[in-house]
PDB file of C-alpha atoms in Angstrom:
ATOM      1  CA  MET A  12      22.731  54.789 -52.615  1.00 56.00           C
ATOM      2  CA  VAL A  13      21.202  51.782 -53.424  1.00 61.00           C
ATOM      3  CA  ASN A  14      19.407  50.401 -51.002  1.00 61.00           C
ATOM      4  CA  ARG A  15      18.839  46.708 -50.673  1.00 64.00           C
ATOM      5  CA  ILE A  16      16.142  44.862 -49.569  1.00 63.00           C
ATOM      6  CA  GLN A  17      15.959  41.400 -48.460  1.00 59.00           C
ATOM      7  CA  PHE A  18      12.980  39.329 -48.388  1.00 57.00           C
ATOM      8  CA  GLU A  19      13.660  35.299 -47.460  1.00 59.00           C
ATOM      9  CA  SER A  20      11.051  33.168 -48.453  1.00 57.00           C
ATOM     10  CA  ILE A  21       9.803  29.863 -46.456  1.00 60.00           C
ATOM     11  CA  ASP A  22      12.167  28.075 -48.118  1.00 57.00           C
ATOM     12  CA  GLY A  23      15.090  29.714 -47.365  1.00 57.00           C
ATOM     13  CA  ARG A  24      16.315  30.918 -50.285  1.00 57.00           C
ATOM     14  CA  SER A  25      16.755  34.982 -50.815  1.00 52.00           C
ATOM     15  CA  ASN A  26      15.155  37.271 -53.434  1.00 54.00           C
ATOM     16  CA  ALA A  27      17.123  40.957 -53.426  1.00 53.00           C
ATOM     17  CA  VAL A  28      14.740  43.578 -54.973  1.00 50.00           C
ATOM     18  CA  SER A  29      16.853  47.261 -55.484  1.00 48.00           C
ATOM     19  CA  SER A  30      15.006  49.893 -55.222  1.00 48.00           C
ATOM     20  CA  GLN A  31      16.425  51.776 -58.132  1.00 50.00           C
ATOM     21  CA  SER A  32      14.749  48.264 -60.601  1.00 48.00           C
ATOM     22  CA  ARG A  33      11.545  49.584 -59.923  1.00 52.00           C
ATOM     23  CA  ALA A  34      10.263  51.709 -62.825  1.00 51.00           C
ATOM     24  CA  ALA A  35       8.470  54.939 -61.367  1.00 48.00           C
ATOM     25  CA  PRO A  36       4.962  55.229 -62.989  1.00 56.00           C
ATOM     26  CA  ALA A  37       4.160  57.826 -65.493  1.00 65.00           C
ATOM     27  CA  GLN A  38       3.076  60.902 -64.240  1.00 75.00           C
ATOM     28  CA  GLN A  39       0.182  62.229 -65.582  1.00 80.00           C
ATOM     29  CA  SER A  40      -1.988  65.644 -63.897  1.00 85.00           C
ATOM     30  CA  PHE A  41      -5.882  64.734 -61.765  1.00 86.00           C
ATOM     31  CA  SER A  42      -7.631  66.663 -64.352  1.00 84.00           C
ATOM     32  CA  ALA A  43      -5.976  64.556 -67.387  1.00 83.00           C
ATOM     33  CA  VAL A  44      -6.775  61.238 -65.487  1.00 82.00           C
ATOM     34  CA  LEU A  45     -10.536  62.679 -64.817  1.00 80.00           C
ATOM     35  CA  GLU A  46     -10.756  63.974 -68.293  1.00 78.00           C
ATOM     36  CA  SER A  47      -9.632  60.345 -69.999  1.00 77.00           C
ATOM     37  CA  GLU A  48     -12.076  58.456 -67.177  1.00 77.00           C
ATOM     38  CA  ALA A  49     -14.906  60.427 -68.194  1.00 74.00           C
ATOM     39  CA  GLN A  50     -14.508  60.000 -72.035  1.00 72.00           C
ATOM     40  CA  SER A  51     -14.139  55.972 -71.558  1.00 70.00           C
ATOM     41  CA  LEU A  52     -17.297  56.366 -69.805  1.00 72.00           C
ATOM     42  CA  ARG A  53     -19.269  58.387 -72.451  1.00 76.00           C
ATOM     43  CA  ALA A  54     -17.913  55.890 -75.086  1.00 86.00           C
ATOM     44  CA  VAL A  55     -20.892  53.813 -76.715  1.00 92.00           C
ATOM     45  CA  LYS A  56     -19.797  49.900 -76.305  1.00 94.00           C
ATOM     46  CA  PHE A  57     -20.668  47.109 -79.023  1.00 95.00           C
ATOM     47  CA  SER A  58     -22.017  44.143 -77.418  1.00 96.00           C
ATOM     48  CA  ALA A  59     -20.220  40.906 -78.515  1.00 96.00           C
ATOM     49  CA  HIS A  60     -23.626  40.033 -80.452  1.00 95.00           C
ATOM     50  CA  ALA A  61     -24.062  43.259 -82.469  1.00 95.00           C
ATOM     51  CA  GLN A  62     -19.672  42.920 -83.190  1.00 95.00           C
ATOM     52  CA  ARG A  63     -20.652  39.566 -84.793  1.00 96.00           C
ATOM     53  CA  ARG A  64     -23.841  41.619 -86.655  1.00 94.00           C
ATOM     54  CA  LEU A  65     -21.374  44.277 -87.577  1.00 94.00           C
ATOM     55  CA  ASP A  66     -18.812  41.863 -88.971  1.00 94.00           C
ATOM     56  CA  GLU A  67     -21.239  39.245 -90.931  1.00 93.00           C
ATOM     57  CA  ARG A  68     -22.898  42.068 -92.671  1.00 91.00           C
ATOM     58  CA  GLY A  69     -19.975  43.751 -93.943  1.00 92.00           C
ATOM     59  CA  ILE A  70     -21.155  47.095 -91.914  1.00 92.00           C
ATOM     60  CA  THR A  71     -18.147  49.146 -91.389  1.00 92.00           C
ATOM     61  CA  LEU A  72     -18.761  52.530 -89.255  1.00 92.00           C
ATOM     62  CA  THR A  73     -15.893  55.136 -89.002  1.00 91.00           C
ATOM     63  CA  GLU A  74     -14.840  57.459 -86.707  1.00 90.00           C
ATOM     64  CA  ALA A  75     -17.401  60.511 -87.560  1.00 92.00           C
ATOM     65  CA  ASP A  76     -20.004  57.231 -87.570  1.00 92.00           C
ATOM     66  CA  GLN A  77     -19.552  56.613 -83.800  1.00 91.00           C
ATOM     67  CA  GLY A  78     -19.357  60.023 -82.329  1.00 91.00           C
ATOM     68  CA  ARG A  79     -22.385  60.710 -84.295  1.00 94.00           C
ATOM     69  CA  ILE A  80     -24.047  57.161 -82.479  1.00 94.00           C
ATOM     70  CA  THR A  81     -22.419  59.041 -79.035  1.00 93.00           C
ATOM     71  CA  GLN A  82     -24.255  61.837 -79.456  1.00 93.00           C
ATOM     72  CA  ALA A  83     -27.341  60.151 -80.417  1.00 95.00           C
ATOM     73  CA  VAL A  84     -27.089  58.081 -77.011  1.00 95.00           C
ATOM     74  CA  ASP A  85     -26.575  61.694 -75.122  1.00 93.00           C
ATOM     75  CA  SER A  86     -29.994  62.712 -76.665  1.00 94.00           C
ATOM     76  CA  ALA A  87     -31.660  59.517 -75.910  1.00 95.00           C
ATOM     77  CA  ALA A  88     -30.316  59.245 -71.978  1.00 94.00           C
ATOM     78  CA  GLU A  89     -31.232  63.021 -71.602  1.00 95.00           C
ATOM     79  CA  LYS A  90     -35.225  62.534 -72.920  1.00 94.00           C
ATOM     80  CA  GLY A  91     -35.066  59.611 -70.636  1.00 95.00           C
ATOM     81  CA  ALA A  92     -34.940  56.581 -72.872  1.00 96.00           C
ATOM     82  CA  ARG A  93     -34.279  53.192 -72.352  1.00 97.00           C
ATOM     83  CA  GLU A  94     -33.688  51.135 -75.433  1.00 97.00           C
ATOM     84  CA  THR A  95     -33.642  53.025 -78.292  1.00 96.00           C
ATOM     85  CA  LEU A  96     -33.501  52.360 -82.454  1.00 96.00           C
ATOM     86  CA  LEU A  97     -30.679  54.006 -84.296  1.00 96.00           C
ATOM     87  CA  LEU A  98     -31.154  54.639 -88.117  1.00 94.00           C
ATOM     88  CA  MET A  99     -28.281  55.413 -90.414  1.00 93.00           C
ATOM     89  CA  GLU A 100     -27.775  55.674 -93.751  1.00 89.00           C
ATOM     90  CA  ASN A 101     -26.606  52.029 -94.065  1.00 87.00           C
ATOM     91  CA  CYS A 102     -27.895  50.543 -90.952  1.00 92.00           C
ATOM     92  CA  ALA A 103     -29.985  50.395 -87.884  1.00 94.00           C
ATOM     93  CA  LEU A 104     -28.775  50.000 -84.278  1.00 95.00           C
ATOM     94  CA  VAL A 105     -30.485  48.817 -81.193  1.00 96.00           C
ATOM     95  CA  VAL A 106     -28.970  50.313 -78.291  1.00 96.00           C
ATOM     96  CA  SER A 107     -29.330  50.073 -74.650  1.00 96.00           C
ATOM     97  CA  VAL A 108     -29.096  53.874 -73.725  1.00 96.00           C
ATOM     98  CA  PRO A 109     -28.128  53.309 -69.778  1.00 95.00           C
ATOM     99  CA  ASN A 110     -25.681  50.625 -70.496  1.00 94.00           C
ATOM    100  CA  ARG A 111     -24.492  52.492 -73.169  1.00 95.00           C
ATOM    101  CA  THR A 112     -23.954  49.687 -75.634  1.00 96.00           C
ATOM    102  CA  VAL A 113     -25.082  48.719 -78.980  1.00 96.00           C
ATOM    103  CA  ILE A 114     -27.253  45.686 -78.686  1.00 96.00           C
ATOM    104  CA  THR A 115     -27.491  44.656 -82.390  1.00 94.00           C
ATOM    105  CA  ALA A 116     -26.842  45.811 -85.798  1.00 94.00           C
ATOM    106  CA  VAL A 117     -29.003  44.946 -89.052  1.00 93.00           C
ATOM    107  CA  ASP A 118     -28.105  46.342 -92.442  1.00 90.00           C
ATOM    108  CA  GLN A 119     -29.693  48.488 -95.109  1.00 86.00           C
ATOM    109  CA  ASN A 120     -30.827  45.716 -96.859  1.00 85.00           C
ATOM    110  CA  GLU A 121     -32.191  43.897 -94.059  1.00 86.00           C
ATOM    111  CA  MET A 122     -34.539  46.930 -92.511  1.00 83.00           C
ATOM    112  CA  GLU A 123     -37.203  46.761 -94.793  1.00 80.00           C
ATOM    113  CA  ASP A 124     -38.970  43.675 -93.728  1.00 78.00           C
ATOM    114  CA  GLN A 125     -37.873  44.127 -89.886  1.00 84.00           C
ATOM    115  CA  VAL A 126     -39.866  44.752 -86.905  1.00 89.00           C
ATOM    116  CA  PHE A 127     -38.249  46.569 -84.189  1.00 90.00           C
ATOM    117  CA  THR A 128     -39.847  45.475 -80.444  1.00 91.00           C
ATOM    118  CA  ASN A 129     -38.956  46.418 -77.380  1.00 92.00           C
ATOM    119  CA  ILE A 130     -37.554  50.001 -77.849  1.00 95.00           C
ATOM    120  CA  ASP A 131     -39.236  53.165 -76.697  1.00 94.00           C
ATOM    121  CA  SER A 132     -37.268  55.713 -78.647  1.00 95.00           C
ATOM    122  CA  ALA A 133     -36.103  56.168 -82.449  1.00 95.00           C
ATOM    123  CA  ILE A 134     -33.221  58.570 -83.448  1.00 95.00           C
ATOM    124  CA  ILE A 135     -32.779  59.161 -87.191  1.00 94.00           C
ATOM    125  CA  ILE A 136     -29.249  59.551 -87.761  1.00 91.00           C
ATOM    126  CA  ALA A 137     -28.487  61.971 -91.122  1.00 84.00           C
ATOM    127  CA  SER A 138     -24.905  61.384 -92.537  1.00 73.00           C
ATOM    128  CA  LYS A 139     -23.009  64.578 -92.395  1.00 65.00           C
ATOM    129  CA  ASP A 140     -22.053  63.850 -96.157  1.00 57.00           C
ATOM    130  CA  GLU A 141     -25.441  64.832 -97.171  1.00 51.00           C
ATOM    131  CA  ALA A 142     -26.136  67.911 -97.672  1.00 44.00           C
ATOM    132  CA  ALA A 143     -30.150  68.626 -95.442  1.00 46.00           C
ATOM    133  CA  PRO A 144     -32.744  70.278 -97.509  1.00 47.00           C
ATOM    134  CA  SER A 145     -33.460  73.611 -95.977  1.00 45.00           C
ATOM    135  CA  GLN A 146     -36.628  74.382 -94.258  1.00 44.00           C
ATOM    136  CA  ALA A 147     -38.610  75.565 -97.645  1.00 44.00           C
ATOM    137  CA  GLU A 148     -37.532  72.870 -99.452  1.00 46.00           C
ATOM    138  CA  ASN A 149     -38.888  70.161 -97.404  1.00 46.00           C
ATOM    139  CA  GLY A 150     -41.151  72.057 -94.963  1.00 48.00           C
ATOM    140  CA  LEU A 151     -39.538  70.178 -92.238  1.00 47.00           C
ATOM    141  CA  ASP A 152     -37.806  71.560 -89.415  1.00 48.00           C
ATOM    142  CA  PRO A 153     -33.861  71.531 -90.385  1.00 49.00           C
ATOM    143  CA  ALA A 154     -33.305  69.434 -86.844  1.00 47.00           C
ATOM    144  CA  TRP A 155     -34.619  66.321 -88.539  1.00 45.00           C
ATOM    145  CA  GLY A 156     -31.768  66.101 -90.794  1.00 46.00           C
ATOM    146  CA  SER A 157     -31.940  64.220 -93.839  1.00 46.00           C
ATOM    147  CA  LEU A 158     -34.860  64.121 -95.779  1.00 43.00           C
ATOM    148  CA  GLY A 159     -33.905  60.748 -97.916  1.00 49.00           C
ATOM    149  CA  VAL A 160     -34.133  58.731 -95.131  1.00 50.00           C
ATOM    150  CA  ALA A 161     -37.549  60.123 -93.953  1.00 46.00           C
ATOM    151  CA  GLU A 162     -38.773  59.900 -97.278  1.00 48.00           C
ATOM    152  CA  ARG A 163     -37.251  56.099 -98.032  1.00 46.00           C
ATOM    153  CA  LEU A 164     -38.918  55.424 -94.162  1.00 50.00           C
ATOM    154  CA  THR A 165     -42.584  56.670 -95.423  1.00 44.00           C
ATOM    155  CA  ARG A 166     -42.096  55.172 -98.741  1.00 43.00           C
ATOM    156  CA  ARG A 167     -42.096  51.987 -97.458  1.00 42.00           C
ATOM    157  CA  TYR A 168     -45.092  51.834 -95.677  1.00 37.00           C
TER     158      TYR A 168
END
């Protein structure tokens, strides 16, 4: 059975709406919607400025890179950081931790003479492609990641 509802507008024209013409919204479970919202809140965003810097400097971030960035921001948030510097193999990112937003990006060539201000923490993100040296090889805790990044940082200064 089709029910018709008549509406008359101010100018006297009739607008008929059929109850069957409305599309039923797709049903999702509450847990699926909650999980989706939780993932979107956890995701790290890029400001317009940071996106412009990535484009200008030809920096591309893979899905794996974005996952490591998210993990690093989670770690910084657990420690109470507010503005953190993320050092990656090919770039450095300054992130507002409470807003979960990348503020700016610098490529590897520009990192050499850069001074990063207004940060309260730094995280070195090792590339998963590189095999991390063992503790016996470098004398460091394996949690520090790739020695290659740390060596480059210490050799410059």
